[in-house]
Amino acid sequence: MAYLTKTKSGQPVLLLKEGTSRSRGKEAQRNNIMAARVIGEAVRSTLGPRGMDKMLIDSLGDITITNDGAAILDEIDVEHPAAKMMVEVAKTQDDMVGDGTTTAVVVAGELLKKAEELLDENVHPTLIVSGYRKASQKAIEALRGIGLTVDLDDRETLKKVAVTSMGSKVIGSAREHFAEIAIDAVKQVAEKRGDSMVADIGNIQIIKKGGESLQDTEMVKGIIIDKEVLHPNMPKRIEKAKIALVNAPVEVEKTEASAEVRIKDPSQMKAFLDQETNMLKKMVEEVKKAGANVLFCQKGIDDMAQHFLAKEGVLAVRRVKQSDMDKLSRATGGKIVNDLDDLNAEDLGSAELVEEKKVGEDRMVFVEGCEDPRSVSILIRAGLERMVDEAERAMHDGLSVVADVIERNQVVTGGGATEATVAKELREYATKVGGREQLAIESFAESLETIPKTLAENAGLEQIDIMVQMRSAHEKPQGQHTGVDVFAGKVSNLREEGVIEPLSVKEQAIKSSVESASMILRIDDVIASKKTEAPPTPPGGPGGPAGAPGEGPGGMPGGMPPEY
Ligand SMILES: Nc1ncnc2c1ncn2[C@@H]1O[C@H](COP(=O)(O)OP(=O)(O)OP(=O)(O)O)[C@@H](O)[C@H]1O
Ligand SMILES: [Mg+2]
């Protein structure tokens, strides 16, 4: 259906292309809210240590079993643009702080559900949005007020934060062990920049291998290359390694055109073969001349060259991934050369030890004691293949929260305690604001309370009883740390139980959930072009800036579902 409008003289003007669909006003709002809420509902049951897992099957039939909000939403292929915005919430949360993705999505879904109730009472969306904005500012203020400072040498507290974040992942008793590794690894990469600490966990290499138990997961101070030493006669262990990093084949180049060489007598044949051998020998000499005893080559290494390298006592690995070459370069201080002839002693990297070790069924090369002490790797082990992946996600959460606390040393109590405290402060604030915005602020407070509510629900507890106990505990000044103890099945002081989380995770969850909820609420007009075969996704995805009513849907990806 094409859309028409009329000029003053009554002349019809065609505005939109044939096949464009449009929904406006309340209808557009309701559709968007509903789609976004469904996403919130979908991940809700996974919240907390007693939350359930989801089994995701992709189009190729591969199965993922996870509890991780970001992973779930990453796997499911959502179609509706508003639902896509909710997926963005999880992504943003994951990128910024690495944990709390389920929380952010559940709160965003709840904010929209409550907004719908307000819309039913004829509260204008603009007022809801401004009420939510005020509430989020106040919530962040309240949050900062209750944050407790952590001494970065206080390993016990860091461990509790890491264990809490991994509480919901199916790694069981390996949690403590994982937490220790996460702390060691993050401390290794953390550095002081100006007055602040920076801990970039992107510097931590994670290698996964099935076959052992989670307890065998270990941290290695260095880089692990998932390749074996090339030749059986090569050394398997080199101390005080001088490492050549080469991005060129150690092979004699074959000509593109097929040529024929006629050989008349055996001496000619020998000379021909000798020449090839000599070329390879010369290449190996270049490596040796530079003083290298280890060679990592991004390309191939000829059999004959392997033999010469082995004779020279060089440990060589071929077809190393580019990303691994870059890591090696950073870690060992070596320069990647593109031509063997250019290899010099200055180009070599160094490491205390390069050694091939057996990991499960495979052999890998460990480069340890690197020049750059910030190069660390974690070798994740688990019995089942699927377990390895979930263990990696758990480690990711553990690393993220330790890094969060190192970068900003504030923590709050988990188990819904923080959300309950903030909700209480918001309710007091709401009465001061008054008017219709008061309603929105109260809705915001209730939305935050879905966290303790959902934790209770997922633990099979009686939601109403728990919430009554929570509210009454939080009325008392010492009740601030009261949360849902999902294992004991009652409310208790969770700070004492060691259930603590980084303040930055909670703060980011509030920011991203309110942003997306407001963005969705401000949309009152959805104009969707006719779907093309492969709908192009605009760069930057759906998470663009909030637009004024009417301009919001302009930046949305893809088309609307046909029933839209
Ligand atoms: N032992 C515990 N008792 C009570 N609540 C806990 C406990 N451990 C963790 N929690 C709570 O569980 C919630 C976190 O659950 P979960 O890790 O499943 O979701 P998330 O962190 O929001 O998202 P994700 O980890 O998927 O990115 C937090 O509110 C946290 O305080
Ligand atoms: Mg978590």
XYZ file of C-alpha atoms and ligand atoms in Angstrom:
596
model
C 0.000 0.000 0.000
C 1.412 3.346 -0.950
C 0.875 6.321 1.296
C -0.845 9.395 0.080
C -1.229 12.845 1.420
C -2.959 15.815 -0.106
C -1.822 19.298 -0.967
C -3.992 22.316 -0.162
C -5.579 22.135 -3.546
C -6.469 18.536 -2.922
C -3.848 17.137 -5.257
C -2.739 13.692 -4.005
C 0.991 13.318 -3.376
C 2.613 9.936 -3.277
C 4.930 9.824 -0.277
C 6.122 6.309 0.104
C 7.018 3.608 -2.329
C 4.672 0.810 -3.265
C 4.955 -2.061 -0.781
C 5.912 0.138 2.172
C 4.105 -0.701 5.364
C 3.425 1.729 8.111
C 2.034 1.628 11.580
C 1.568 4.681 13.718
C 0.651 5.952 17.116
C -0.509 3.482 19.702
C -0.407 0.553 17.352
C 3.266 1.138 16.550
C 4.057 1.614 20.200
C 2.274 -1.526 21.330
C 3.907 -3.654 18.669
C 7.360 -2.443 19.589
C 6.793 -2.846 23.301
C 5.459 -6.304 22.855
C 8.406 -7.445 20.736
C 10.914 -6.025 23.205
C 9.112 -7.534 26.180
C 9.187 -10.958 24.616
C 12.982 -10.764 24.549
C 13.040 -9.802 28.213
C 10.747 -12.716 29.042
C 12.920 -15.080 27.016
C 16.034 -14.585 29.114
C 14.301 -14.036 32.437
C 14.339 -17.669 33.480
C 18.145 -17.808 33.223
C 18.791 -15.082 35.817
C 20.833 -15.999 38.847
C 22.614 -19.083 40.100
C 19.399 -21.086 40.160
C 18.302 -19.891 36.755
C 17.805 -22.432 34.017
C 19.921 -22.856 30.906
C 18.848 -22.534 27.318
C 19.592 -24.965 24.559
C 20.132 -23.182 21.293
C 20.264 -24.967 17.984
C 21.569 -23.012 15.040
C 20.668 -23.466 11.389
C 23.479 -25.988 10.994
C 22.222 -28.021 13.930
C 25.034 -27.025 16.281
C 23.951 -26.972 19.868
C 24.883 -24.426 22.505
C 23.792 -24.825 26.095
C 24.175 -21.628 28.035
C 22.926 -19.362 30.746
C 24.671 -16.299 29.395
C 22.284 -13.540 28.343
C 24.622 -12.134 25.725
C 25.302 -15.563 24.243
C 21.598 -16.447 24.070
C 20.621 -13.250 22.341
C 23.600 -13.489 20.053
C 22.489 -16.917 18.872
C 18.803 -16.306 18.385
C 17.934 -14.680 15.149
C 15.409 -11.976 15.917
C 13.495 -10.290 13.190
C 11.568 -7.468 14.790
C 13.467 -4.161 14.910
C 12.434 -3.390 18.497
C 13.540 -6.861 19.544
C 16.836 -6.188 17.819
C 17.237 -3.127 19.979
C 16.953 -5.337 23.037
C 19.668 -7.572 21.651
C 21.781 -4.430 21.395
C 21.225 -3.815 25.113
C 22.865 -7.142 25.868
C 25.704 -6.459 23.450
C 26.408 -3.025 24.892
C 26.376 -4.408 28.405
C 28.716 -7.194 27.385
C 31.122 -4.837 25.609
C 31.201 -2.287 28.383
C 31.396 -4.441 31.499
C 31.183 -8.089 30.425
C 28.498 -9.155 32.900
C 24.923 -8.269 33.839
C 23.516 -8.778 30.351
C 20.499 -10.738 31.548
C 19.823 -8.137 34.226
C 19.909 -5.287 31.710
C 17.542 -7.022 29.304
C 15.113 -8.116 32.023
C 14.968 -4.586 33.472
C 14.492 -3.061 30.014
C 11.633 -5.479 29.317
C 10.035 -4.641 32.636
C 10.383 -0.895 32.067
C 8.425 -1.341 28.860
C 5.789 -3.507 30.485
C 5.240 -0.880 33.144
C 5.233 1.851 30.502
C 2.443 0.034 28.726
C 0.348 0.135 31.885
C 0.975 3.870 32.133
C 0.034 4.333 28.486
C -3.254 2.581 29.308
C -3.823 5.207 31.954
C -3.256 7.852 29.296
C 0.113 9.028 30.517
C 1.874 10.519 27.527
C 5.011 8.644 26.401
C 7.089 11.820 26.670
C 6.236 12.034 30.354
C 7.092 8.394 30.870
C 10.425 8.899 29.129
C 11.266 11.988 31.178
C 10.206 10.223 34.385
C 12.415 7.254 33.489
C 15.326 9.588 32.749
C 14.990 11.308 36.104
C 14.667 7.984 37.823
C 17.763 6.589 36.167
C 19.825 9.606 37.180
C 18.615 9.275 40.724
C 19.207 5.528 40.663
C 22.803 5.988 39.584
C 23.292 8.604 42.282
C 21.876 6.186 44.864
C 24.018 3.388 43.525
C 27.175 5.453 43.852
C 26.135 6.305 47.367
C 26.047 2.681 48.462
C 29.186 1.519 46.639
C 31.901 0.144 48.884
C 35.536 0.770 48.089
C 37.742 -2.252 47.553
C 41.457 -2.308 48.151
C 42.971 -3.809 45.016
C 45.277 -5.965 47.104
C 42.258 -7.421 48.859
C 42.334 -10.705 47.014
C 39.530 -12.225 49.056
C 37.067 -9.572 47.910
C 38.155 -9.800 44.289
C 37.651 -13.537 44.520
C 34.136 -13.122 45.870
C 33.269 -10.802 42.991
C 34.587 -13.313 40.469
C 32.829 -16.246 42.133
C 29.527 -14.326 42.219
C 29.723 -13.540 38.512
C 30.359 -17.185 37.694
C 27.651 -18.349 40.089
C 25.137 -18.921 37.349
C 27.406 -20.754 34.955
C 27.482 -24.530 35.043
C 31.083 -24.876 36.142
C 30.257 -26.057 39.634
C 33.059 -26.410 42.101
C 35.695 -25.191 39.648
C 34.453 -21.663 40.376
C 37.070 -20.988 43.041
C 39.849 -22.223 40.812
C 38.569 -20.120 37.906
C 38.322 -17.078 40.166
C 41.969 -17.428 41.228
C 43.062 -17.679 37.606
C 40.915 -14.686 36.607
C 42.520 -12.546 39.319
C 46.050 -13.595 38.402
C 45.466 -13.007 34.718
C 43.818 -9.598 35.115
C 46.495 -8.435 37.542
C 49.074 -9.414 34.994
C 47.546 -7.252 32.237
C 46.485 -4.342 34.445
C 48.547 -1.205 34.164
C 48.478 2.259 35.583
C 47.707 5.020 33.116
C 47.826 8.431 34.663
C 45.821 8.226 37.844
C 43.663 5.343 36.805
C 44.105 1.649 36.284
C 43.384 0.035 32.941
C 42.829 -3.692 32.600
C 42.233 -4.720 29.007
C 41.156 -8.337 29.086
C 41.449 -8.424 25.303
C 45.152 -8.995 25.977
C 44.381 -12.288 27.642
C 44.511 -15.129 25.180
C 42.018 -17.910 25.778
C 42.694 -21.373 24.398
C 40.150 -24.161 24.814
C 40.788 -27.875 24.810
C 38.465 -30.667 25.812
C 39.577 -33.844 27.459
C 40.497 -33.024 31.039
C 38.604 -31.628 33.981
C 37.789 -27.978 34.665
C 40.284 -28.103 37.513
C 43.075 -28.542 34.985
C 42.409 -25.092 33.553
C 45.595 -23.112 33.944
C 47.129 -19.725 33.351
C 50.310 -19.462 31.340
C 52.506 -16.391 31.479
C 53.020 -16.163 27.782
C 51.486 -17.211 24.496
C 50.187 -20.601 23.433
C 50.321 -21.550 19.776
C 47.957 -24.359 18.872
C 50.448 -26.037 16.489
C 53.134 -28.637 16.875
C 56.859 -28.513 16.335
C 57.327 -29.353 12.710
C 59.933 -32.097 12.590
C 60.589 -34.995 14.968
C 64.306 -34.197 15.027
C 63.815 -30.614 16.067
C 64.358 -29.663 19.705
C 61.144 -29.608 21.725
C 62.402 -27.214 24.321
C 64.563 -24.146 23.968
C 65.624 -21.945 26.830
C 66.625 -18.326 26.233
C 64.850 -18.434 22.913
C 65.746 -16.055 20.099
C 62.645 -15.993 17.972
C 62.370 -15.257 14.261
C 58.898 -14.274 13.042
C 58.652 -14.740 9.317
C 55.785 -14.074 6.974
C 57.254 -15.744 3.902
C 57.425 -19.356 2.756
C 60.612 -21.283 3.451
C 60.133 -23.082 0.179
C 61.443 -22.818 -3.337
C 58.842 -20.990 -5.313
C 57.215 -22.999 -8.043
C 56.777 -21.151 -11.303
C 53.270 -20.261 -12.342
C 53.742 -21.422 -15.933
C 54.406 -25.089 -16.452
C 57.892 -25.509 -17.856
C 59.699 -28.573 -18.997
C 63.310 -29.257 -18.164
C 64.966 -31.917 -20.266
C 67.624 -33.772 -18.414
C 70.013 -35.847 -20.441
C 72.362 -37.390 -17.930
C 72.368 -38.156 -14.202
C 74.867 -35.410 -13.336
C 72.481 -32.816 -14.689
C 69.725 -34.279 -12.589
C 71.925 -34.035 -9.525
C 72.895 -30.446 -10.283
C 69.256 -29.564 -10.700
C 68.256 -31.063 -7.372
C 71.332 -29.643 -5.680
C 70.372 -26.182 -6.737
C 66.984 -26.465 -5.096
C 68.609 -27.901 -1.981
C 71.115 -25.091 -1.921
C 68.412 -22.465 -2.113
C 66.672 -24.009 0.864
C 69.933 -24.365 2.707
C 70.645 -20.706 2.139
C 67.266 -19.782 3.564
C 67.954 -21.805 6.676
C 71.365 -20.172 6.928
C 69.694 -16.760 6.986
C 67.720 -17.859 10.016
C 70.810 -19.193 11.700
C 72.937 -16.169 10.744
C 70.477 -13.849 12.460
C 71.014 -15.887 15.604
C 67.538 -17.426 15.857
C 66.939 -20.763 17.534
C 63.156 -20.634 17.127
C 61.239 -19.926 13.924
C 57.548 -19.129 13.691
C 56.528 -19.033 10.078
C 53.182 -17.785 8.862
C 53.583 -19.713 5.612
C 54.815 -23.194 4.707
C 58.217 -24.765 5.344
C 59.548 -27.248 2.809
C 60.429 -30.804 3.945
C 64.046 -30.328 3.028
C 64.182 -27.005 4.869
C 62.667 -28.725 7.898
C 65.482 -31.204 7.792
C 68.123 -28.448 7.658
C 66.439 -26.509 10.433
C 66.396 -29.624 12.583
C 70.075 -30.157 11.879
C 70.800 -26.614 13.000
C 68.856 -27.214 16.198
C 66.091 -24.723 15.351
C 62.605 -25.305 16.722
C 60.222 -24.378 13.911
C 56.454 -24.056 13.582
C 54.712 -23.381 10.299
C 51.382 -21.930 9.177
C 50.953 -19.875 12.314
C 47.800 -17.750 12.221
C 48.245 -14.059 11.547
C 46.581 -13.165 14.847
C 49.021 -15.453 16.660
C 51.947 -13.889 14.802
C 50.797 -10.467 15.980
C 50.512 -11.714 19.540
C 53.964 -13.265 19.343
C 55.364 -10.044 18.006
C 53.836 -8.030 20.829
C 54.828 -10.509 23.494
C 58.392 -11.279 22.438
C 59.312 -7.885 20.990
C 60.156 -9.522 17.667
C 59.457 -7.980 14.284
C 57.578 -9.907 11.615
C 59.753 -9.916 8.489
C 58.336 -10.481 5.034
C 61.529 -11.609 3.393
C 64.014 -14.036 4.884
C 66.907 -12.083 3.351
C 65.975 -9.125 5.534
C 66.113 -11.065 8.787
C 68.542 -9.484 11.246
C 69.501 -10.047 14.835
C 67.490 -6.908 15.836
C 64.320 -8.409 14.403
C 64.379 -11.378 16.758
C 62.071 -11.590 19.728
C 63.019 -13.257 22.952
C 61.449 -15.504 25.570
C 62.770 -17.460 28.519
C 61.377 -20.700 27.220
C 59.736 -22.100 24.117
C 58.451 -25.581 24.634
C 56.135 -28.085 23.015
C 53.733 -29.639 25.492
C 51.078 -32.242 25.179
C 47.597 -30.906 25.852
C 45.023 -33.651 25.715
C 45.554 -35.431 22.422
C 47.293 -32.490 20.815
C 50.638 -30.832 21.053
C 50.972 -27.099 21.444
C 53.882 -24.727 21.608
C 54.137 -22.603 24.749
C 56.137 -19.389 24.607
C 56.785 -18.422 28.211
C 58.647 -15.703 30.075
C 58.095 -13.162 27.321
C 59.612 -9.733 27.136
C 56.192 -8.147 27.634
C 54.944 -9.373 31.007
C 51.391 -8.491 30.024
C 51.072 -11.405 27.660
C 49.110 -14.082 29.431
C 47.017 -16.983 28.253
C 44.444 -19.147 29.865
C 44.180 -22.750 28.824
C 40.616 -23.864 29.497
C 40.049 -27.544 30.005
C 36.788 -29.434 30.449
C 35.508 -32.906 29.902
C 32.774 -32.258 27.398
C 33.162 -30.137 24.316
C 30.043 -28.094 25.206
C 31.306 -27.639 28.700
C 34.479 -26.068 27.336
C 32.434 -23.348 25.669
C 30.359 -22.577 28.750
C 33.541 -22.628 30.829
C 34.984 -20.039 28.477
C 31.922 -17.834 28.972
C 32.257 -18.252 32.724
C 35.914 -17.291 32.554
C 34.981 -14.305 30.410
C 32.557 -13.113 33.084
C 35.105 -13.727 35.835
C 37.820 -11.830 33.980
C 35.413 -9.003 33.156
C 34.245 -8.386 36.694
C 37.761 -8.514 38.146
C 38.837 -6.013 35.464
C 35.775 -3.857 36.273
C 36.759 -3.686 39.932
C 40.409 -3.027 39.131
C 39.393 -0.141 36.878
C 36.800 1.191 39.288
C 37.204 -0.161 42.784
C 33.604 -0.055 43.944
C 31.348 -2.991 44.713
C 27.728 -3.483 45.744
C 25.791 -6.409 47.174
C 24.150 -8.891 44.799
C 21.095 -11.101 45.054
C 18.776 -8.182 44.369
C 19.886 -6.291 47.491
C 21.213 -3.346 45.520
C 18.151 -3.132 43.298
C 15.921 -3.170 46.391
C 17.901 -0.368 48.059
C 17.820 1.765 44.939
C 14.095 1.078 44.451
C 13.391 2.262 47.963
C 15.300 5.503 47.403
C 13.480 6.023 44.117
C 10.102 5.691 45.797
C 11.028 8.390 48.281
C 12.254 10.568 45.447
C 9.080 9.983 43.409
C 6.875 11.604 46.007
C 9.048 14.711 45.816
C 8.712 14.918 42.049
C 4.957 14.418 42.105
C 2.611 14.623 39.122
C 2.519 12.039 36.396
C 6.279 11.682 36.355
C 5.938 10.329 39.872
C 4.098 7.370 38.397
C 6.912 6.741 35.935
C 9.530 6.923 38.680
C 7.560 4.465 40.781
C 7.306 2.155 37.784
C 11.050 2.407 37.404
C 11.523 1.385 41.033
C 9.252 -1.598 40.526
C 11.141 -2.586 37.392
C 14.369 -2.753 39.362
C 12.635 -4.964 41.887
C 12.050 -7.555 39.202
C 15.643 -8.612 39.823
C 15.083 -9.917 43.383
C 11.648 -11.121 42.281
C 13.026 -13.097 39.382
C 15.878 -14.499 41.476
C 13.285 -15.771 43.932
C 11.063 -17.112 41.196
C 13.940 -18.944 39.527
C 14.896 -20.482 42.852
C 11.373 -21.818 43.198
C 10.565 -19.516 46.115
C 7.324 -17.807 46.910
C 7.810 -14.431 45.209
C 5.326 -12.463 47.260
C 6.626 -13.666 50.622
C 10.186 -12.923 49.611
C 9.322 -9.426 48.382
C 7.454 -8.602 51.573
C 10.467 -9.702 53.596
C 12.831 -7.789 51.323
C 10.879 -4.555 51.599
C 10.563 -4.746 55.334
C 14.285 -5.519 55.729
C 15.194 -2.584 53.539
C 13.131 -0.248 55.685
C 15.749 -0.704 58.385
C 19.082 1.062 58.020
C 21.088 -2.126 58.521
C 18.927 -3.977 56.001
C 20.732 -2.560 52.984
C 22.564 -5.784 52.188
C 19.510 -7.992 52.460
C 19.027 -9.998 49.313
C 17.554 -13.257 48.097
C 19.735 -16.100 49.260
C 18.747 -18.468 46.501
C 20.470 -21.456 48.062
C 19.119 -21.073 51.565
C 15.707 -20.141 50.152
C 15.272 -17.053 52.294
C 16.322 -13.422 52.519
C 19.579 -12.750 54.325
C 22.574 -10.453 54.496
C 24.297 -11.350 51.254
C 27.263 -9.101 51.818
C 28.199 -11.413 54.659
C 27.673 -14.360 52.330
C 30.142 -12.780 49.912
C 27.661 -12.184 47.090
C 29.113 -8.984 45.676
C 29.272 -7.409 42.266
C 31.076 -4.502 40.627
C 29.228 -1.222 40.851
C 30.001 -0.577 37.196
C 27.986 -3.656 36.150
C 24.887 -2.376 37.959
C 25.364 1.153 36.729
C 25.747 0.079 33.129
C 22.688 -2.190 33.393
C 20.576 0.783 34.467
C 21.987 3.015 31.761
C 21.549 0.593 28.896
C 18.118 -0.629 29.920
C 16.644 2.841 30.338
C 18.202 4.033 27.104
C 16.679 1.294 25.025
C 13.309 1.436 26.775
C 13.128 5.191 26.187
C 14.155 4.807 22.604
C 11.416 2.273 21.980
C 8.825 4.389 23.812
C 9.559 7.483 21.763
C 8.750 5.766 18.513
C 5.227 6.495 17.329
C 5.609 5.765 13.684
C 7.144 2.761 12.019
C 7.709 2.979 8.309
C 9.074 -0.137 6.760
C 10.243 -0.480 3.206
C 9.262 -3.481 1.217
C 11.517 -6.331 2.108
C 14.236 -7.043 -0.391
C 15.817 -10.465 -0.800
C 18.747 -9.747 1.498
C 17.906 -6.759 3.661
C 20.987 -4.613 4.139
C 21.844 -3.791 7.727
C 22.934 -0.182 8.055
C 26.348 0.304 9.653
C 26.173 0.712 13.400
C 23.105 -1.513 13.697
C 19.911 -0.499 15.383
C 21.459 1.161 18.407
C 21.602 4.654 16.951
C 20.838 7.780 18.950
C 17.343 8.287 20.254
C 15.349 10.177 17.725
C 12.474 12.535 18.218
C 9.052 10.990 17.718
C 8.627 10.145 14.124
C 12.265 9.979 13.210
C 13.122 6.976 15.360
C 12.377 4.179 12.945
C 14.440 5.796 10.215
C 17.576 4.133 11.482
C 16.126 0.694 11.860
C 17.608 -2.255 10.110
C 15.964 -4.621 7.731
C 12.290 -4.696 7.052
C 9.279 -5.378 9.174
C 7.978 -8.884 9.436
C 5.171 -9.408 6.961
C 2.473 -9.441 9.640
C 3.725 -6.171 11.001
N 24.798 -16.747 45.541
C 23.902 -15.910 45.089
N 22.780 -15.655 45.762
C 21.862 -14.792 45.284
N 21.990 -14.123 44.143
C 23.092 -14.308 43.423
C 24.114 -15.203 43.848
N 25.089 -15.192 42.919
C 24.699 -14.328 41.952
N 23.505 -13.789 42.248
C 22.733 -12.798 41.487
O 22.429 -13.302 40.208
C 22.317 -12.229 39.302
C 23.186 -12.477 38.094
O 22.701 -13.568 37.395
P 23.281 -13.947 35.970
O 24.756 -14.015 36.035
O 22.524 -15.134 35.522
O 22.823 -12.743 35.073
P 23.590 -11.455 34.606
O 24.861 -11.286 35.345
O 22.619 -10.358 34.659
O 23.835 -11.767 33.084
P 24.995 -12.616 32.376
O 25.852 -13.221 33.424
O 24.238 -13.610 31.583
O 25.712 -11.614 31.551
C 22.795 -10.990 40.024
O 21.701 -10.226 40.416
C 23.524 -11.564 41.219
O 23.525 -10.689 42.300
Mg 26.365 -12.780 35.429
